[in-house]
Amino acid sequence: MDNQVNVTYIIIDGYVDIDEYRYLYFVIMFTAYILILCSNSTVVYLIWIHPNLHEPMYIFIAALLINSVVYSTVFYPKLLTDFLSDKQIITYSACLFQWFIFYSLVSSEFLLLAAMAYDRYVSICKPLQYPTIMRKNTVIMFLVLAWLVPVCLIAVPIVQNVNKKLCKFIFKGIICSSTVYKLHCVESRTLNIYGLIVFSNLVLLPVLFILFTYTRIFIITYRSCREVRRKAAQTCLPHLIVLINFSCLTTYDVLLLRLEIDFPKTVRFIMSLQLLVYHPLFNPIIYGLKMKEIYKHLKRLFCKM
């Protein structure tokens, strides 16, 4: 294979029995893609058109769902093409692009969940100061930071790896992640340390902040009346469910794969599908059914239809 970056191809070796089940895979994933687009877009549309949903919490939810749409739109066309192709290959530059989008959106989601946790903390624990703290400019600043900071930080290793020489050309997975570094002839210790720093800043610290924030909320609401506890559970529980679900999936990809644990090919394939199918569908279902105001508008929409 030519070692020029723009013509270097990598073999995707993560599919299980693709020759036998290619059409079944295609139908399932195509259906999942349509469901992801429709479900996420519907909730975003409802938040957009209804003034009573123009609050920080719902705006952050809309941002999360937009991330799911972008995430799916980047990865699904390539997956669907692979299912119908005799050879599953990807250019090295396209693989780096997948890596960049994957970690940028994953990091963005953790930052958005942290912003939502802060919003719930101010709303429940400091209700009188809420309009002053969570102003429109504050929400915009949180959104810009949640999208821009990951892009800037993740871009550094991508740029550094563009001209890296490859000695291996078989990638064990179906979407490119940071484990692409295993294909390089020489591993960069500096980039590995940088990756750990970025992981700490974009994933570990937001998760610790979220856990601390919700702990404070539950301590304060436990001492309050029953109505306050009910409101806290109603608004915080969906965020915690999404956080736990997403953290488990991310832990597999970011930590276990980098520790080079030898998972069976079938397990790798199933876990990759979890990230591609389960989570993008999970968010709109949880927020659509568990958030009372969104559920009311969804019910009215389907009743009209």
Short mmCIF file of C-alpha atoms in Angstrom, two decimals:
data_model
loop_
_atom_site.label_atom_id
_atom_site.label_comp_id
_atom_site.label_asym_id
_atom_site.label_seq_id
_atom_site.Cartn_x
_atom_site.Cartn_y
_atom_site.Cartn_z
CA MET A 1 0.00 0.00 0.00
CA ASP A 2 1.12 3.53 -0.74
CA ASN A 3 2.25 5.35 2.41
CA GLN A 4 1.07 8.74 1.18
CA VAL A 5 -1.61 9.93 3.56
CA ASN A 6 -4.12 10.89 0.90
CA VAL A 7 -4.08 7.40 -0.68
CA THR A 8 -3.46 5.20 2.36
CA TYR A 9 -6.29 2.75 2.99
CA ILE A 10 -7.12 0.94 6.21
CA ILE A 11 -9.04 -2.34 6.34
CA ILE A 12 -11.99 -2.25 8.76
CA ASP A 13 -11.92 -5.60 10.56
CA GLY A 14 -14.71 -5.22 13.11
CA TYR A 15 -17.75 -6.74 11.44
CA VAL A 16 -19.07 -10.19 12.36
CA ASP A 17 -20.26 -12.54 9.58
CA ILE A 18 -20.85 -9.60 7.24
CA ASP A 19 -20.94 -11.79 4.11
CA GLU A 20 -23.81 -13.83 5.54
CA TYR A 21 -25.83 -11.05 7.20
CA ARG A 22 -24.95 -7.94 5.18
CA TYR A 23 -28.53 -7.23 4.05
CA LEU A 24 -29.94 -7.85 7.54
CA TYR A 25 -27.34 -5.47 8.99
CA PHE A 26 -28.19 -2.89 6.35
CA VAL A 27 -31.95 -2.99 7.02
CA ILE A 28 -31.50 -2.82 10.80
CA MET A 29 -29.01 0.05 10.69
CA PHE A 30 -30.93 1.99 8.05
CA THR A 31 -34.10 1.69 10.15
CA ALA A 32 -32.16 2.77 13.25
CA TYR A 33 -30.75 5.79 11.37
CA ILE A 34 -34.22 6.94 10.28
CA LEU A 35 -35.55 6.50 13.83
CA ILE A 36 -32.61 8.47 15.27
CA LEU A 37 -33.15 11.35 12.83
CA CYS A 38 -36.92 11.45 13.37
CA SER A 39 -36.95 11.08 17.17
CA ASN A 40 -34.18 13.57 17.87
CA SER A 41 -35.41 16.09 15.30
CA THR A 42 -38.98 15.90 16.63
CA VAL A 43 -37.95 16.81 20.18
CA VAL A 44 -35.65 19.60 18.93
CA TYR A 45 -38.51 20.93 16.78
CA LEU A 46 -40.90 20.97 19.76
CA ILE A 47 -38.36 22.85 21.87
CA TRP A 48 -37.84 25.31 19.01
CA ILE A 49 -41.51 26.18 18.36
CA HIS A 50 -42.92 26.27 21.90
CA PRO A 51 -42.01 29.40 23.92
CA ASN A 52 -42.53 27.66 27.28
CA LEU A 53 -39.65 25.32 26.36
CA HIS A 54 -37.26 28.22 25.73
CA GLU A 55 -35.57 27.65 29.08
CA PRO A 56 -31.91 26.75 29.72
CA MET A 57 -32.65 23.12 30.62
CA TYR A 58 -34.57 22.45 27.40
CA ILE A 59 -32.03 24.35 25.29
CA PHE A 60 -29.27 22.09 26.67
CA ILE A 61 -31.43 19.05 25.90
CA ALA A 62 -31.86 20.30 22.32
CA ALA A 63 -28.07 20.71 22.04
CA LEU A 64 -27.57 17.09 23.18
CA LEU A 65 -30.05 15.83 20.60
CA ILE A 66 -28.43 17.89 17.84
CA ASN A 67 -25.15 16.20 18.76
CA SER A 68 -26.83 12.82 18.27
CA VAL A 69 -28.06 13.84 14.81
CA VAL A 70 -24.61 15.08 13.76
CA TYR A 71 -22.94 11.98 15.24
CA SER A 72 -25.24 9.61 13.37
CA THR A 73 -25.04 11.56 10.10
CA VAL A 74 -21.24 11.31 10.15
CA PHE A 75 -21.02 7.55 10.83
CA TYR A 76 -24.13 5.90 9.39
CA PRO A 77 -23.56 6.56 5.66
CA LYS A 78 -20.14 4.90 5.87
CA LEU A 79 -21.55 1.96 7.84
CA LEU A 80 -24.38 1.41 5.38
CA THR A 81 -21.89 1.53 2.50
CA ASP A 82 -19.66 -1.02 4.24
CA PHE A 83 -22.55 -3.46 4.66
CA LEU A 84 -23.13 -3.52 0.90
CA SER A 85 -19.45 -3.51 -0.10
CA ASP A 86 -17.25 -6.52 -0.79
CA LYS A 87 -14.35 -4.83 1.01
CA GLN A 88 -14.66 -2.72 4.14
CA ILE A 89 -11.97 -0.07 3.82
CA ILE A 90 -11.47 3.57 4.74
CA THR A 91 -8.82 6.13 3.88
CA TYR A 92 -6.47 7.17 6.66
CA SER A 93 -7.62 10.80 6.41
CA ALA A 94 -11.30 9.77 6.69
CA CYS A 95 -10.39 7.60 9.68
CA LEU A 96 -8.80 10.60 11.40
CA PHE A 97 -11.92 12.63 10.64
CA GLN A 98 -14.08 9.95 12.31
CA TRP A 99 -11.75 10.02 15.30
CA PHE A 100 -12.04 13.81 15.51
CA ILE A 101 -15.87 13.87 15.26
CA PHE A 102 -16.32 10.97 17.66
CA TYR A 103 -14.29 12.42 20.53
CA SER A 104 -15.39 16.01 19.92
CA LEU A 105 -19.06 15.05 20.26
CA VAL A 106 -18.47 12.67 23.16
CA SER A 107 -16.60 15.38 25.08
CA SER A 108 -19.23 17.94 24.13
CA GLU A 109 -21.94 15.70 25.58
CA PHE A 110 -20.19 15.48 28.94
CA LEU A 111 -19.79 19.27 29.06
CA LEU A 112 -23.46 19.76 28.17
CA LEU A 113 -24.49 17.33 30.91
CA ALA A 114 -22.32 19.32 33.33
CA ALA A 115 -24.06 22.54 32.23
CA MET A 116 -27.44 20.89 32.76
CA ALA A 117 -26.40 19.76 36.23
CA TYR A 118 -25.38 23.31 37.11
CA ASP A 119 -28.69 24.61 35.75
CA ARG A 120 -30.64 22.14 37.92
CA TYR A 121 -28.53 23.06 40.97
CA VAL A 122 -29.26 26.78 40.58
CA SER A 123 -32.95 26.14 39.81
CA ILE A 124 -33.57 23.92 42.83
CA CYS A 125 -31.09 25.22 45.41
CA LYS A 126 -31.07 28.92 44.51
CA PRO A 127 -34.46 29.57 42.89
CA LEU A 128 -34.55 33.29 43.67
CA GLN A 129 -31.19 33.86 41.98
CA TYR A 130 -31.96 31.62 38.98
CA PRO A 131 -33.11 34.39 36.55
CA THR A 132 -30.00 36.42 37.39
CA ILE A 133 -27.50 33.56 37.08
CA MET A 134 -28.92 31.62 34.13
CA ARG A 135 -29.35 34.53 31.73
CA LYS A 136 -29.43 34.19 27.96
CA ASN A 137 -25.75 35.19 27.63
CA THR A 138 -24.75 32.57 30.21
CA VAL A 139 -26.57 29.83 28.31
CA ILE A 140 -24.97 30.90 25.01
CA MET A 141 -21.54 30.92 26.68
CA PHE A 142 -22.07 27.36 28.00
CA LEU A 143 -23.16 26.14 24.56
CA VAL A 144 -20.19 27.74 22.78
CA LEU A 145 -17.73 26.34 25.31
CA ALA A 146 -19.32 22.87 25.18
CA TRP A 147 -18.85 22.72 21.40
CA LEU A 148 -15.70 24.80 20.87
CA VAL A 149 -13.40 23.57 23.67
CA PRO A 150 -13.54 19.87 22.62
CA VAL A 151 -12.99 20.79 18.97
CA CYS A 152 -9.85 22.76 19.81
CA LEU A 153 -8.42 20.15 22.19
CA ILE A 154 -9.18 17.11 20.00
CA ALA A 155 -7.79 18.85 16.90
CA VAL A 156 -4.25 18.82 18.35
CA PRO A 157 -3.60 15.04 18.20
CA ILE A 158 -5.42 14.80 14.86
CA VAL A 159 -3.08 17.37 13.27
CA GLN A 160 -0.07 15.66 14.85
CA ASN A 161 -1.11 12.27 13.43
CA VAL A 162 -1.82 13.40 9.86
CA ASN A 163 1.69 12.66 8.63
CA LYS A 164 2.35 9.63 10.83
CA LYS A 165 3.71 6.59 9.04
CA LEU A 166 1.60 3.43 9.23
CA CYS A 167 3.08 -0.04 9.64
CA LYS A 168 -0.24 -1.82 10.15
CA PHE A 169 -3.32 -1.45 7.97
CA ILE A 170 -5.97 -3.51 9.75
CA PHE A 171 -8.17 -1.70 12.29
CA LYS A 172 -10.06 -3.82 14.83
CA GLY A 173 -13.36 -1.96 14.96
CA ILE A 174 -16.12 -0.52 12.79
CA ILE A 175 -15.56 3.18 13.53
CA CYS A 176 -12.18 4.83 13.98
CA SER A 177 -11.21 5.95 17.46
CA SER A 178 -7.99 6.83 19.26
CA THR A 179 -6.91 3.19 18.98
CA VAL A 180 -5.80 4.12 15.45
CA TYR A 181 -2.47 4.96 17.13
CA LYS A 182 -1.82 1.18 17.27
CA LEU A 183 -1.39 1.26 13.50
CA HIS A 184 1.50 3.75 13.68
CA CYS A 185 5.07 2.55 13.32
CA VAL A 186 6.15 4.62 16.32
CA GLU A 187 3.87 5.55 19.21
CA SER A 188 4.10 9.08 20.56
CA ARG A 189 4.47 9.18 24.34
CA THR A 190 3.77 12.91 24.30
CA LEU A 191 0.44 12.43 22.53
CA ASN A 192 -0.52 9.65 24.96
CA ILE A 193 0.11 11.97 27.93
CA TYR A 194 -1.77 14.76 26.16
CA GLY A 195 -4.68 12.37 25.58
CA LEU A 196 -4.86 11.56 29.30
CA ILE A 197 -4.86 15.28 30.16
CA VAL A 198 -7.66 15.95 27.66
CA PHE A 199 -9.61 12.95 28.99
CA SER A 200 -9.31 14.30 32.52
CA ASN A 201 -10.43 17.81 31.50
CA LEU A 202 -13.28 16.86 29.17
CA VAL A 203 -14.64 13.69 30.77
CA LEU A 204 -13.38 13.03 34.29
CA LEU A 205 -13.76 16.56 35.70
CA PRO A 206 -17.28 17.10 34.23
CA VAL A 207 -18.42 13.72 35.64
CA LEU A 208 -17.05 14.58 39.10
CA PHE A 209 -18.72 18.00 38.90
CA ILE A 210 -22.04 16.39 37.92
CA LEU A 211 -21.89 13.87 40.76
CA PHE A 212 -20.98 16.59 43.25
CA THR A 213 -23.80 18.84 42.00
CA TYR A 214 -26.50 16.17 42.15
CA THR A 215 -25.28 15.06 45.57
CA ARG A 216 -25.75 18.63 46.80
CA ILE A 217 -29.21 18.76 45.20
CA PHE A 218 -30.33 15.52 46.85
CA ILE A 219 -28.97 16.57 50.25
CA ILE A 220 -30.81 19.90 50.11
CA THR A 221 -34.06 18.45 48.75
CA TYR A 222 -34.02 15.65 51.33
CA ARG A 223 -34.42 18.33 54.00
CA SER A 224 -37.20 20.07 52.07
CA CYS A 225 -40.88 19.32 51.61
CA ARG A 226 -42.26 16.46 49.55
CA GLU A 227 -43.16 18.70 46.60
CA VAL A 228 -39.57 19.94 46.26
CA ARG A 229 -38.26 16.36 46.38
CA ARG A 230 -40.74 15.33 43.69
CA LYS A 231 -39.73 18.21 41.43
CA ALA A 232 -36.03 17.45 41.91
CA ALA A 233 -36.51 13.77 41.08
CA GLN A 234 -38.64 14.61 38.04
CA THR A 235 -36.06 16.93 36.47
CA CYS A 236 -32.80 15.34 37.64
CA LEU A 237 -33.52 11.64 37.14
CA PRO A 238 -33.49 11.75 33.29
CA HIS A 239 -30.12 13.55 33.32
CA LEU A 240 -28.64 10.98 35.70
CA ILE A 241 -29.94 8.07 33.62
CA VAL A 242 -28.39 9.56 30.47
CA LEU A 243 -25.11 10.24 32.31
CA ILE A 244 -24.83 6.68 33.67
CA ASN A 245 -25.68 5.15 30.30
CA PHE A 246 -23.25 7.34 28.38
CA SER A 247 -20.46 6.96 30.95
CA CYS A 248 -20.63 3.16 30.75
CA LEU A 249 -20.40 3.15 26.96
CA THR A 250 -17.59 5.72 26.95
CA THR A 251 -15.64 3.82 29.61
CA TYR A 252 -15.53 0.81 27.33
CA ASP A 253 -14.26 2.76 24.35
CA VAL A 254 -11.89 5.22 26.01
CA LEU A 255 -10.37 3.10 28.76
CA LEU A 256 -10.80 -0.62 28.13
CA LEU A 257 -9.76 -0.50 24.48
CA ARG A 258 -6.72 1.67 25.26
CA LEU A 259 -5.70 -0.82 27.97
CA GLU A 260 -5.51 -3.36 25.13
CA ILE A 261 -7.79 -5.90 26.79
CA ASP A 262 -8.33 -8.69 24.27
CA PHE A 263 -12.11 -8.67 23.78
CA PRO A 264 -13.67 -11.20 21.39
CA LYS A 265 -14.57 -9.74 18.01
CA THR A 266 -18.30 -10.25 18.65
CA VAL A 267 -18.14 -8.28 21.92
CA ARG A 268 -16.33 -5.41 20.17
CA PHE A 269 -18.94 -5.39 17.43
CA ILE A 270 -21.89 -5.36 19.86
CA MET A 271 -20.35 -2.58 22.00
CA SER A 272 -19.70 -0.47 18.90
CA LEU A 273 -23.32 -0.90 17.84
CA GLN A 274 -24.40 0.20 21.34
CA LEU A 275 -22.63 3.53 20.78
CA LEU A 276 -24.10 3.89 17.30
CA VAL A 277 -27.68 2.75 17.91
CA TYR A 278 -28.59 2.57 21.56
CA HIS A 279 -27.37 5.92 22.86
CA PRO A 280 -28.65 8.19 20.02
CA LEU A 281 -32.09 6.55 20.41
CA PHE A 282 -31.94 6.50 24.20
CA ASN A 283 -31.67 10.28 24.68
CA PRO A 284 -34.89 11.38 22.88
CA ILE A 285 -36.84 8.53 24.47
CA ILE A 286 -35.73 9.43 28.00
CA TYR A 287 -36.18 13.17 27.58
CA GLY A 288 -39.39 12.77 25.60
CA LEU A 289 -41.07 10.50 28.13
CA LYS A 290 -39.55 11.64 31.43
CA MET A 291 -39.58 15.43 30.96
CA LYS A 292 -43.16 16.44 31.70
CA GLU A 293 -43.40 19.53 29.46
CA ILE A 294 -41.80 17.82 26.45
CA TYR A 295 -44.06 14.79 26.93
CA LYS A 296 -47.17 17.01 26.95
CA HIS A 297 -46.21 18.59 23.61
CA LEU A 298 -45.31 15.20 22.14
CA LYS A 299 -48.69 13.84 23.17
CA ARG A 300 -50.50 16.80 21.55
CA LEU A 301 -48.44 16.39 18.37
CA PHE A 302 -49.28 12.70 17.99
CA CYS A 303 -52.93 13.30 18.86
CA LYS A 304 -53.16 15.85 16.02
CA MET A 305 -51.51 13.40 13.63
#
